[in-house]
mmCIF file of C-alpha atoms in Angstrom:
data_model
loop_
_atom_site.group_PDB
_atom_site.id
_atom_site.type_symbol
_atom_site.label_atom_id
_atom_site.label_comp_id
_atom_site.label_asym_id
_atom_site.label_seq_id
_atom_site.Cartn_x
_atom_site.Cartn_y
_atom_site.Cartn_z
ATOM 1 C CA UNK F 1411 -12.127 -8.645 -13.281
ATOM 2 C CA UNK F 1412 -12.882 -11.534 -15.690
ATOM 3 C CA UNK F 1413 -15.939 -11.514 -17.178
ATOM 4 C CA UNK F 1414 -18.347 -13.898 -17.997
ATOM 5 C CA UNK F 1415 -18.792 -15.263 -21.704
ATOM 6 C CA UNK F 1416 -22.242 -15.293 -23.216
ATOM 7 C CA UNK F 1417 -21.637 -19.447 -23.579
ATOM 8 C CA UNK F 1418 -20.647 -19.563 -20.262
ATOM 9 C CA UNK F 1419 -23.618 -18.480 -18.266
ATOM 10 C CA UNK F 1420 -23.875 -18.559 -15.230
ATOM 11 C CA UNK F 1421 -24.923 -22.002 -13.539
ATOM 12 C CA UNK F 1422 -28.674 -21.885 -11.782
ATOM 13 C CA UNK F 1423 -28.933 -23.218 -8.275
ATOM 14 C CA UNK F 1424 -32.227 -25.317 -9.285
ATOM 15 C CA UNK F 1425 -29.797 -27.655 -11.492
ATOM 16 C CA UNK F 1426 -27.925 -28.330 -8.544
ATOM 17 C CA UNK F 1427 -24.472 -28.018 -10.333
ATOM 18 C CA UNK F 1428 -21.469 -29.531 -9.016
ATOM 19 C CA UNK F 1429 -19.317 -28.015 -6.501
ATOM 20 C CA UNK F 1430 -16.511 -27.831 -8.928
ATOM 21 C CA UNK F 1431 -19.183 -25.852 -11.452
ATOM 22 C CA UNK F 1432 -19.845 -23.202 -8.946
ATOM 23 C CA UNK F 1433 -16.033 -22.824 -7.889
ATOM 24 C CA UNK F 1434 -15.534 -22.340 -11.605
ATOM 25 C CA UNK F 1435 -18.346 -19.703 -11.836
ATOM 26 C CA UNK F 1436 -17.070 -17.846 -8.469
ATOM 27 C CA UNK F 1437 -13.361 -17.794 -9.373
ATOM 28 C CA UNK F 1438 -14.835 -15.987 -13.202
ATOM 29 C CA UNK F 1439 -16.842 -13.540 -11.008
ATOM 30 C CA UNK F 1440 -13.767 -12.623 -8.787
ATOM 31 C CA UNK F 1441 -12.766 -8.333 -8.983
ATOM 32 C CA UNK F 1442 -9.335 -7.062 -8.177
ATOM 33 C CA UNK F 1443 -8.549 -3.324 -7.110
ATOM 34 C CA UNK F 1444 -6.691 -2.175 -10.091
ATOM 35 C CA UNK F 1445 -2.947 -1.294 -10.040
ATOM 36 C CA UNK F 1446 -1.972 1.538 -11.703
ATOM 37 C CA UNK F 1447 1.643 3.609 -12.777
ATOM 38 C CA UNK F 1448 2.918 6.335 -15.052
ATOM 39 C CA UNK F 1449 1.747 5.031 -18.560
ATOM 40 C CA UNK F 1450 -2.229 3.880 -17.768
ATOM 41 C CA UNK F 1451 -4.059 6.175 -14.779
ATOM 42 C CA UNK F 1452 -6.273 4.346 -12.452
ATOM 43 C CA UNK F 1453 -8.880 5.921 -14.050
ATOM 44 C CA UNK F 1454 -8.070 4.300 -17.342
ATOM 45 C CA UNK F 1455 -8.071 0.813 -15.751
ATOM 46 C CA UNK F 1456 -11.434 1.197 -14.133
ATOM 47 C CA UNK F 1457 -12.589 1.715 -16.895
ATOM 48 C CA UNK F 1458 -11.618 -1.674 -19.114
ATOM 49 C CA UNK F 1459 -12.802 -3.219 -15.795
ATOM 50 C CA UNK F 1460 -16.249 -1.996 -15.652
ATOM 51 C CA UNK F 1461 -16.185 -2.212 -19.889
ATOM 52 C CA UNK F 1462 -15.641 -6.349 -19.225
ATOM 53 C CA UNK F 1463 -19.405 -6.825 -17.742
ATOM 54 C CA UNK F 1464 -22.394 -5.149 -18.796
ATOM 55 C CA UNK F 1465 -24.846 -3.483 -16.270
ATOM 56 C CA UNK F 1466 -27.196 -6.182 -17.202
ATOM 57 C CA UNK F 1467 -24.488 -9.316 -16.485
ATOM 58 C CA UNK F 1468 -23.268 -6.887 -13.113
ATOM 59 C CA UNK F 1469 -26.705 -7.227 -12.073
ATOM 60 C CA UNK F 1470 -26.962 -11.322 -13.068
ATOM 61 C CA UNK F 1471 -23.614 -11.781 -10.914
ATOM 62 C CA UNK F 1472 -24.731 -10.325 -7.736
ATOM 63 C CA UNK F 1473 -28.286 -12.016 -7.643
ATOM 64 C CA UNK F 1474 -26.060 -15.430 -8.259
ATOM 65 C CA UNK F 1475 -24.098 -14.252 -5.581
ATOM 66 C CA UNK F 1476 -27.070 -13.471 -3.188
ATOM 67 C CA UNK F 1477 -28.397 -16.891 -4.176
ATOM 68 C CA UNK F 1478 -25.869 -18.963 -3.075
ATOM 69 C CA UNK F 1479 -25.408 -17.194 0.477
ATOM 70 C CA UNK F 1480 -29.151 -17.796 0.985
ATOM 71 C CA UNK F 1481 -29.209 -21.293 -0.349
ATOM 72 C CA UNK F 1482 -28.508 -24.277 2.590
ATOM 73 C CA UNK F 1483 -26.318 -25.842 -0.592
ATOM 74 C CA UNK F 1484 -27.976 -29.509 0.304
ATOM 75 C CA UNK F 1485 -26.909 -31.436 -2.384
ATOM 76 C CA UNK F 1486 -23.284 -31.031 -2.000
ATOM 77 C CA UNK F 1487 -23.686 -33.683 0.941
ATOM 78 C CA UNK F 1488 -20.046 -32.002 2.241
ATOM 79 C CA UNK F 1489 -19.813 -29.465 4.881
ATOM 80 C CA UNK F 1490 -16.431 -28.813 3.774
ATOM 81 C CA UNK F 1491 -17.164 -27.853 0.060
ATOM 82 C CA UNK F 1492 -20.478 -26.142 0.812
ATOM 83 C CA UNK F 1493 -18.090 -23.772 3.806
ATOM 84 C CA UNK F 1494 -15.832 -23.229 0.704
ATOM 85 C CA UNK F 1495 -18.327 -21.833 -1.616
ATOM 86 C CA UNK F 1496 -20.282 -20.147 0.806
ATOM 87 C CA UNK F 1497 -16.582 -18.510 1.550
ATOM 88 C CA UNK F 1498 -16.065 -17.513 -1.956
ATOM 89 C CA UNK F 1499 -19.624 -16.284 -2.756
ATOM 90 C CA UNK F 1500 -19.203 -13.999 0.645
ATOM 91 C CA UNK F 1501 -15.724 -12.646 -1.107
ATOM 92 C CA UNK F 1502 -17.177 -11.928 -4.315
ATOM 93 C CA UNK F 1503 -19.601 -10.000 -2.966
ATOM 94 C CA UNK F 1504 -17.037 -7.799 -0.627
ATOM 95 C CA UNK F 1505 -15.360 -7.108 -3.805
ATOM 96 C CA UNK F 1506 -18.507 -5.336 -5.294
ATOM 97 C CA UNK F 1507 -18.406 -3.392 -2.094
ATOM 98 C CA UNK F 1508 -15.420 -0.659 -2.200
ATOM 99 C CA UNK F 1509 -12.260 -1.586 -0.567
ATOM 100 C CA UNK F 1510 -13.012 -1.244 2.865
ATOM 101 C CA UNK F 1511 -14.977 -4.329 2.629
ATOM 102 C CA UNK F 1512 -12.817 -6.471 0.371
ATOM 103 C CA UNK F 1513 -11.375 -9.283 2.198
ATOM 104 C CA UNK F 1514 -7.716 -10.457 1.416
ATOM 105 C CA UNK F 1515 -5.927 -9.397 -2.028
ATOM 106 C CA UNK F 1516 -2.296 -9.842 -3.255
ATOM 107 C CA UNK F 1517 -1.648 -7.616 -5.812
ATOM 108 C CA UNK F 1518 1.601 -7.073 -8.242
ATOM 109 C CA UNK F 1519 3.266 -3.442 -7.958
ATOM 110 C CA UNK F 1520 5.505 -2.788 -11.454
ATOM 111 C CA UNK F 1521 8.152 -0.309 -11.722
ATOM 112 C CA UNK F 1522 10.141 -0.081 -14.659
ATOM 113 C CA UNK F 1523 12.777 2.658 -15.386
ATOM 114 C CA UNK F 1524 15.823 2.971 -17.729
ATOM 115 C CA UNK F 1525 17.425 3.552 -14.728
ATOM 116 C CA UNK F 1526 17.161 0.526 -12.963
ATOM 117 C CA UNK F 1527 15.316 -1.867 -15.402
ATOM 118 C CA UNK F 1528 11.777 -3.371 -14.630
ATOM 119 C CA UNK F 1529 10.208 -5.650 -11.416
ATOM 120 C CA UNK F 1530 7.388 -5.981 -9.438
ATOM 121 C CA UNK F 1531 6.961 -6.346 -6.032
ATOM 122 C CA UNK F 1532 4.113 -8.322 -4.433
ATOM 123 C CA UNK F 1533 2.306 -6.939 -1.577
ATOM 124 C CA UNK F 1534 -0.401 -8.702 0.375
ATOM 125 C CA UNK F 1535 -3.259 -6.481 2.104
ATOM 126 C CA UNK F 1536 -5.453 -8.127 4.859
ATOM 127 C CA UNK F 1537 -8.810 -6.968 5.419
ATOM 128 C CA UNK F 1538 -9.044 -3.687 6.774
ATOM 129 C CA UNK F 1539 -9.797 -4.022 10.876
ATOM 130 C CA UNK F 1540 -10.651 -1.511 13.289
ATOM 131 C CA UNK F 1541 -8.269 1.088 12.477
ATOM 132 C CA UNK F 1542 -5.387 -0.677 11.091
ATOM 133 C CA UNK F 1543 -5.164 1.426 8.219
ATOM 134 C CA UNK F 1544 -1.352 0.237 7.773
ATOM 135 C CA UNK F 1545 -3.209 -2.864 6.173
ATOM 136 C CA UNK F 1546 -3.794 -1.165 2.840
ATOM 137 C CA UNK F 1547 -1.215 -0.054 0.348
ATOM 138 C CA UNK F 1548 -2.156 3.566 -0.091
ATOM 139 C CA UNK F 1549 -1.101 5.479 -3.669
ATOM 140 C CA UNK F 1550 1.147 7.978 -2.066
ATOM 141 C CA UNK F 1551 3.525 4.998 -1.070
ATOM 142 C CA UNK F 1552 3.033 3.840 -4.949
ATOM 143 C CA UNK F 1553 3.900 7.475 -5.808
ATOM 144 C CA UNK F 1554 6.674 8.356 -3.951
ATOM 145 C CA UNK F 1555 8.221 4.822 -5.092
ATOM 146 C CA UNK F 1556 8.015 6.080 -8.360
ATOM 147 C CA UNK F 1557 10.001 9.238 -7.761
ATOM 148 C CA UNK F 1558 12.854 7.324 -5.591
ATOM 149 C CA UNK F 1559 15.180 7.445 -8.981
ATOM 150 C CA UNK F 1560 15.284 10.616 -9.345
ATOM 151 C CA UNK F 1561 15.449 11.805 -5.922
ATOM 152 C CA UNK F 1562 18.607 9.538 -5.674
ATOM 153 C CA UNK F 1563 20.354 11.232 -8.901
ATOM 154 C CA UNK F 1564 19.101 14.690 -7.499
ATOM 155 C CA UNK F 1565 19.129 16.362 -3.587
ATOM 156 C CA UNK F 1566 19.603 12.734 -2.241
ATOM 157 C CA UNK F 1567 22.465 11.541 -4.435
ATOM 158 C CA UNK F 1568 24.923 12.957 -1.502
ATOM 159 C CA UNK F 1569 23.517 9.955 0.009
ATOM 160 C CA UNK F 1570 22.485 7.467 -2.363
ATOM 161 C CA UNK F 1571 25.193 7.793 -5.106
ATOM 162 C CA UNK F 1572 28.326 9.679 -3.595
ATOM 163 C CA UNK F 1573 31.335 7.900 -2.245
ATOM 164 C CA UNK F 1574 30.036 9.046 1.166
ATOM 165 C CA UNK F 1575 26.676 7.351 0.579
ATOM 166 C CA UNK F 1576 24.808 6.102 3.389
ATOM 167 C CA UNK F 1577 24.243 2.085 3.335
ATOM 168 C CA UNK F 1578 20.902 2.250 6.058
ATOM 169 C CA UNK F 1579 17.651 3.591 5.403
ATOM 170 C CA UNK F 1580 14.545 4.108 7.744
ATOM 171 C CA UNK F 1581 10.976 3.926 6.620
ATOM 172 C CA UNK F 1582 8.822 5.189 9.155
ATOM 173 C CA UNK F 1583 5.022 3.856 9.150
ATOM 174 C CA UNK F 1584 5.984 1.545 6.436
ATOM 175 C CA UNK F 1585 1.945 0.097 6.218
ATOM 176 C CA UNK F 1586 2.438 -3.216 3.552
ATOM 177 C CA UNK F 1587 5.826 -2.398 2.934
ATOM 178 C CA UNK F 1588 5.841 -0.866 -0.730
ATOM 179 C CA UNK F 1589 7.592 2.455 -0.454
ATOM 180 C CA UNK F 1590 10.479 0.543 1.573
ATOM 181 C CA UNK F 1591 10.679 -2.766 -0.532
ATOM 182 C CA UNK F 1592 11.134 0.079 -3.595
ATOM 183 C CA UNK F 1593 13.450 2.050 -1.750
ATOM 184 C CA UNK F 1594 15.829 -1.411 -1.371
ATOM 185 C CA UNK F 1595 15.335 -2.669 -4.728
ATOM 186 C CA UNK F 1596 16.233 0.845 -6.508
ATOM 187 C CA UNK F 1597 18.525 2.430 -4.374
ATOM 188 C CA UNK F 1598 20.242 -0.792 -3.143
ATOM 189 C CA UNK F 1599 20.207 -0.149 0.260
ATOM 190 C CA UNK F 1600 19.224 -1.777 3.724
ATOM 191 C CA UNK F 1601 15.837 -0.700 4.675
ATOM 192 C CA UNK F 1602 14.332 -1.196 7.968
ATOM 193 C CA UNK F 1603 10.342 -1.483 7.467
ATOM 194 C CA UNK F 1604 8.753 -0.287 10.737
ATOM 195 C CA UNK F 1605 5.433 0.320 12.249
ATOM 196 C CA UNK F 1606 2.761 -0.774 15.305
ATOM 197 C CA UNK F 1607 3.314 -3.942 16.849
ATOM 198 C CA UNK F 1608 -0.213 -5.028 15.253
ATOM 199 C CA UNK F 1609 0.855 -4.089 11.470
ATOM 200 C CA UNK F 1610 4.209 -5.793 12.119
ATOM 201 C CA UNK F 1611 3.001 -9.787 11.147
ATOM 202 C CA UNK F 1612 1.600 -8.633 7.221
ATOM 203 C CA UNK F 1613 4.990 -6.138 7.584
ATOM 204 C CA UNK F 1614 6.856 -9.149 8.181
ATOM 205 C CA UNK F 1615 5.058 -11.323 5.166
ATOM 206 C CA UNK F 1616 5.354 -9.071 2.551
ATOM 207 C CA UNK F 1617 9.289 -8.466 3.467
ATOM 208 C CA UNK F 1618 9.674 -11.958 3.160
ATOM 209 C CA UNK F 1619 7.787 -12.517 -0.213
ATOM 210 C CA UNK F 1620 9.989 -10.070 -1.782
ATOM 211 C CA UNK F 1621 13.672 -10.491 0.022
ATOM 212 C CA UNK F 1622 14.844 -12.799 -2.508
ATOM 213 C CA UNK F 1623 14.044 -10.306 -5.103
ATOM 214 C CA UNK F 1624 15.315 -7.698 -3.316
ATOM 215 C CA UNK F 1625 18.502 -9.112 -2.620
ATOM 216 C CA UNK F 1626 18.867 -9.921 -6.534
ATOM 217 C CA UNK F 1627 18.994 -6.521 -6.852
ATOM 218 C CA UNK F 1628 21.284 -5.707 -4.274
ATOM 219 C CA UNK F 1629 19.437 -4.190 -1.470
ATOM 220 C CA UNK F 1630 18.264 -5.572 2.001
ATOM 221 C CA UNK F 1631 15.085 -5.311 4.407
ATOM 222 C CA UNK F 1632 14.286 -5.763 7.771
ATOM 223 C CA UNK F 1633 11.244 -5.823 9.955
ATOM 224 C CA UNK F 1634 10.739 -4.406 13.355
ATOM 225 C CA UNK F 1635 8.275 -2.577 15.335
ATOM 226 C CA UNK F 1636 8.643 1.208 16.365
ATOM 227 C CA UNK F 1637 5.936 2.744 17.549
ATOM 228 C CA UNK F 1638 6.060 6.771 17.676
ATOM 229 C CA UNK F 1639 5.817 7.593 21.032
ATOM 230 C CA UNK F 1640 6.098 4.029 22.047
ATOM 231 C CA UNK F 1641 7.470 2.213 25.340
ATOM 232 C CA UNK F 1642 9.834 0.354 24.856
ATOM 233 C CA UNK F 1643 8.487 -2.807 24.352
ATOM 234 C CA UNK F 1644 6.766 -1.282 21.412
ATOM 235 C CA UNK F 1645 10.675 -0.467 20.010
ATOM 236 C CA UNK F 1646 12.633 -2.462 18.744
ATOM 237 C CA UNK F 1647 16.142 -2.429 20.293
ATOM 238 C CA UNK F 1648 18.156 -1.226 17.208
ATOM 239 C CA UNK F 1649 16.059 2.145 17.301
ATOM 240 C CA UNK F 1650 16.752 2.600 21.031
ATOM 241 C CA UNK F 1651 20.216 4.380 20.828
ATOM 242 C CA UNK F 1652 18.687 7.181 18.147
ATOM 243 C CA UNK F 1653 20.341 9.686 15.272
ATOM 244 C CA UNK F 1654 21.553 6.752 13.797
ATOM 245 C CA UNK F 1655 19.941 7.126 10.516
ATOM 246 C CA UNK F 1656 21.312 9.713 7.945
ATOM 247 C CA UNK F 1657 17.825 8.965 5.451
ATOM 248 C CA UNK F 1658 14.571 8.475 6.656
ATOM 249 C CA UNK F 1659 11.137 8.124 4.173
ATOM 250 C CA UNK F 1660 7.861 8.339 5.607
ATOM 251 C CA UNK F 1661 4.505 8.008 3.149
ATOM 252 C CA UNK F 1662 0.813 9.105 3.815
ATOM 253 C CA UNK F 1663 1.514 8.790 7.895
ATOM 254 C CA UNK F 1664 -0.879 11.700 9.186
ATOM 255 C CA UNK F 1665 -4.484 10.400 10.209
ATOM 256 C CA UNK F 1666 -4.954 11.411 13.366
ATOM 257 C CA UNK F 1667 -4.549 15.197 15.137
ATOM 258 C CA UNK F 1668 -1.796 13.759 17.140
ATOM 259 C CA UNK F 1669 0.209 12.191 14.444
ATOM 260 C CA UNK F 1670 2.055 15.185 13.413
ATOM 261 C CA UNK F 1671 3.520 15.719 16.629
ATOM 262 C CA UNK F 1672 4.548 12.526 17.289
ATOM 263 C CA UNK F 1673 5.480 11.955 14.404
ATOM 264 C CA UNK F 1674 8.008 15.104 14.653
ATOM 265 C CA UNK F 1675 9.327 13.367 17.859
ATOM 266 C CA UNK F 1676 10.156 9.958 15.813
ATOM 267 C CA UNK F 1677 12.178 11.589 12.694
ATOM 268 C CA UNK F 1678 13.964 13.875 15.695
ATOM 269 C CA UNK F 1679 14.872 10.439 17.794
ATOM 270 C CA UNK F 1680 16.165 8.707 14.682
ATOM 271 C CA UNK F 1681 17.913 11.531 12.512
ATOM 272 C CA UNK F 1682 21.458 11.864 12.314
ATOM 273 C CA UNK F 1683 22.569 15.187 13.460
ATOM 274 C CA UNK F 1684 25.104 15.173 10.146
ATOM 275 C CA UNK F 1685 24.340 18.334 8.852
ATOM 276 C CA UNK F 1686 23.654 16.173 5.587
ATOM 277 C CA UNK F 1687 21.080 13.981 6.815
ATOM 278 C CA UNK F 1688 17.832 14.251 5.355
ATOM 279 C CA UNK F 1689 13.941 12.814 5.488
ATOM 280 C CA UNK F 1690 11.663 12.645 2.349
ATOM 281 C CA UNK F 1691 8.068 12.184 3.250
ATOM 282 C CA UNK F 1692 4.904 12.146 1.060
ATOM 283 C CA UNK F 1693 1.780 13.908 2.501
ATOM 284 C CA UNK F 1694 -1.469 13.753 -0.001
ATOM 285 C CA UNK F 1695 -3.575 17.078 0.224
ATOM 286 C CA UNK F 1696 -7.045 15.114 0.154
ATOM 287 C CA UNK F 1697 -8.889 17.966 1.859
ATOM 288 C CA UNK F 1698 -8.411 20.838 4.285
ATOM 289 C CA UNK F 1699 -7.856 18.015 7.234
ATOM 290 C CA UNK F 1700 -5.091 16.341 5.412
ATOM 291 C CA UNK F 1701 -3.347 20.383 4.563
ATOM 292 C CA UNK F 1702 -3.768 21.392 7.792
ATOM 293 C CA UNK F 1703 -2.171 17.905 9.237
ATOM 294 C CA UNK F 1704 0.503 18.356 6.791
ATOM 295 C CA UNK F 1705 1.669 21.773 7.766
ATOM 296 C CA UNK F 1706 1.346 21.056 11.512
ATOM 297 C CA UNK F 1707 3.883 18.263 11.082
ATOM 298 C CA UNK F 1708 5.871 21.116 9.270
ATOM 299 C CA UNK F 1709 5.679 23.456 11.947
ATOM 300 C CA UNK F 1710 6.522 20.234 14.629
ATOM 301 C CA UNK F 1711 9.338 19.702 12.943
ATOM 302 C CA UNK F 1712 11.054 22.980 13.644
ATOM 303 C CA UNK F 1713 10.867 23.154 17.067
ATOM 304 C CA UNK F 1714 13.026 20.993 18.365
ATOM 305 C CA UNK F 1715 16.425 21.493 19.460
ATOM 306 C CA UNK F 1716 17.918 20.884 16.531
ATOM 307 C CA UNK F 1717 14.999 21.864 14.093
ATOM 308 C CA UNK F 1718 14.298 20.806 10.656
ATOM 309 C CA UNK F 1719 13.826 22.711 7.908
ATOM 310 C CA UNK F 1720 12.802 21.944 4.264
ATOM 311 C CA UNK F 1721 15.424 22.145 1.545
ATOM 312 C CA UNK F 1722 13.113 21.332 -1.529
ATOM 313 C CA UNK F 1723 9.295 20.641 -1.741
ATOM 314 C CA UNK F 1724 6.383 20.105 -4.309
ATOM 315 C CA UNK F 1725 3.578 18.718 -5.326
ATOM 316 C CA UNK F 1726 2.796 16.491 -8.161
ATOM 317 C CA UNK F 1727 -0.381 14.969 -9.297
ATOM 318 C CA UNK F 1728 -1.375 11.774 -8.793
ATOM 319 C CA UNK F 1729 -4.308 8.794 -7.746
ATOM 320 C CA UNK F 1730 -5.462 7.636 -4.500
ATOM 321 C CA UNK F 1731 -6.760 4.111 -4.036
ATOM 322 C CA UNK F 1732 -9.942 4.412 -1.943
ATOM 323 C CA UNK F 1733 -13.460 4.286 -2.582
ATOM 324 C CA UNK F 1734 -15.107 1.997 -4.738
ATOM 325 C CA UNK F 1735 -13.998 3.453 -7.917
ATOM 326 C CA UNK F 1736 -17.265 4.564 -9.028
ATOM 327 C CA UNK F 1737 -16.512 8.267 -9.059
ATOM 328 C CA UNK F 1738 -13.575 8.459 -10.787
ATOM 329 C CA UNK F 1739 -12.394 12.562 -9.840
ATOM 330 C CA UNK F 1740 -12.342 11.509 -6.381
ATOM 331 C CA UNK F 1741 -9.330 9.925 -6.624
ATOM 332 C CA UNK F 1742 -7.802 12.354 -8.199
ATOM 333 C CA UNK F 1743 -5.210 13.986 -5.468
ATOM 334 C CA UNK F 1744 -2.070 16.252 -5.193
ATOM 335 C CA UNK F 1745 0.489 14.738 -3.443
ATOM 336 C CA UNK F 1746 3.042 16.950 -1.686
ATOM 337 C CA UNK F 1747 6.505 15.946 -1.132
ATOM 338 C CA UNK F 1748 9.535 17.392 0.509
ATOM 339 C CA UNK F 1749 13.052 16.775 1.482
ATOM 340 C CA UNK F 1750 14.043 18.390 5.286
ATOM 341 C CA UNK F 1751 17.189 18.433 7.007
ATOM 342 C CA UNK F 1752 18.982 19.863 10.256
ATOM 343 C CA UNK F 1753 18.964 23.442 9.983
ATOM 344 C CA UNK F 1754 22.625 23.792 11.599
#
């Protein structure tokens, strides 16, 4: 968030300022969800952002926010510019609002490691509809992305480093994209983003605003919709034939009582029976719901046919990205991980 100087206040309505005055003012007024990562907590960033703006100029923006919505703009004489700041003033004031009324963002997600060097992957979020919750980049999938390097030079290096490493890797309920984009950019893989049919066109966006930089780095990514569960429009043909995939990751995907189940039924379709095939997935324990979600997927997952059982497990710390940010220890959130595979 960029603050407003004490030279630079803010322009009053009864001056009738230009258009290009108020644009000015609006674009100074605009507040971006922070971004966090292993060296500065999310906490930490709040923080400097509420530090920029006193409560006093917090409270000045807002009322110069309200204003303009009220005011019928007359002496712009343009229907087009006065639509445009109306538009703006509405979006600042959805930003002051906690995420699930901020409109549009684009936000830059760094990763740096000795490992594999430093980049940042740019993910767009649309405004949250409904219950497209695969709209917004959630911090497990910023977590677990984090963690991909050493998972690959630890339990999964039989199939990200070996001579017998797998070149294809599933991402089930991919949301914006970030934990797969990651996956392809550090591990060097193809990864197939997936989700709903209606999650598939921001899917497809962000995949394409990061496949050059992807590809720099030797990896791939596809798009395609597969819905758990789904008919099979709602597939996409390359998942129809099943157990193709010897490494499947899966972030944050249990919202819903039936998601554990069908979710079980998804990872069972597309898991190779190879002995040495594997999923990672990323549950956050936000409450009892979220537990109790995460160990019925558990229990789903061993009983099928050929059942899965987990070979290592734990959970770190780490920061969610809901809420308005105004109580920081809300955020604060274990995130359990674990690594399953074919019991025989």
């Amino acid at each position: 968030m960029r603050g407003i100087e004490e030279d630079e206040d803010l322009p009053h309505l009864w001056q009738k300022p230009a258009y290009s005055v108020i644009l000015e003012a609006l674009e100074k007024l605009r507040v971006e969800p922070p971004v966090w990562g292993a060296k500065v907590s999310r906490s930490e960033i709040i923080k400097q952002q509420a530090a920029v703006q006193t409560a006093h100029e917090r409270k000045e923006a807002i009322a110069f926010l309200s204003s303009i919505i009220k005011s019928g703009l007359s002496w712009l004489g343009d229907d087009d510019e006065r639509e445009v700041i109306w538009e703006e003033a509405s979006k600042r004031m959805s930003e002051r609002c906690g995420r699930t009324a901020m409109g549009e963002i684009i936000r830059s997600w760094p990763f740096e490691n000795p490992d594999y060097g430093a980049f940042s992957l740019t993910i767009r979020e649309p405004p949250l509809t409904g219950d497209s919750l695969g709209l917004k980049t959630w911090g497990s999938s910023y977590a677990l992305a984090q963690r991909l390097h050493e998972f690959a030079s630890g339990p999964l290096a039989h199939l990200v480093r070996s001579s017998q490493k797998t070149e294809e890797v599933l991402e089930l309920g991919s949301g914006t994209g970030l934990l797969g984009l990651a996956a392809a950019s550090i591990w060097r893989k193809t990864v197939y983003l997936t989700d709903l049919p209606e999650i598939m066109s921001n899917l497809e966006h962000n995949a394409s605003l990061n496949r050059a930089l992807v590809e720099e780095r030797g990896g791939r990514v596809e798009a395609a919709p597969l819905t758990w569960g789904g008919s099979e429009e709602e597939v996409d043909p390359r998942f129809r034939s099943g157990k193709r995939f010897e490494l499947i990751i899966v972030a944050d995907p249990l919202y819903d009582d039936d998601h554990p189940a069908l979710l079980a039924s998804a990872i069972d379709e597309q898991l190779a029976l190879n002995p040495d095939a594997r999923v990672l997935v990323m549950v956050p324990q936000r409450d009892e719901i979220t537990k109790d979600l995460c160990r019925t997927l558990r229990a789903e997952l061993g009983r099928h046919t050929n059942p899965l059982i987990c070979h290592h497990e734990n959970i770190v710390d780490g920061e969610d990205d809901w809420g308005d940010g105004n109580n920081d220890d809300s955020q604060q959130v274990g995130f359990w991980w674990g690594i399953l595979g074919r019991s025989s």
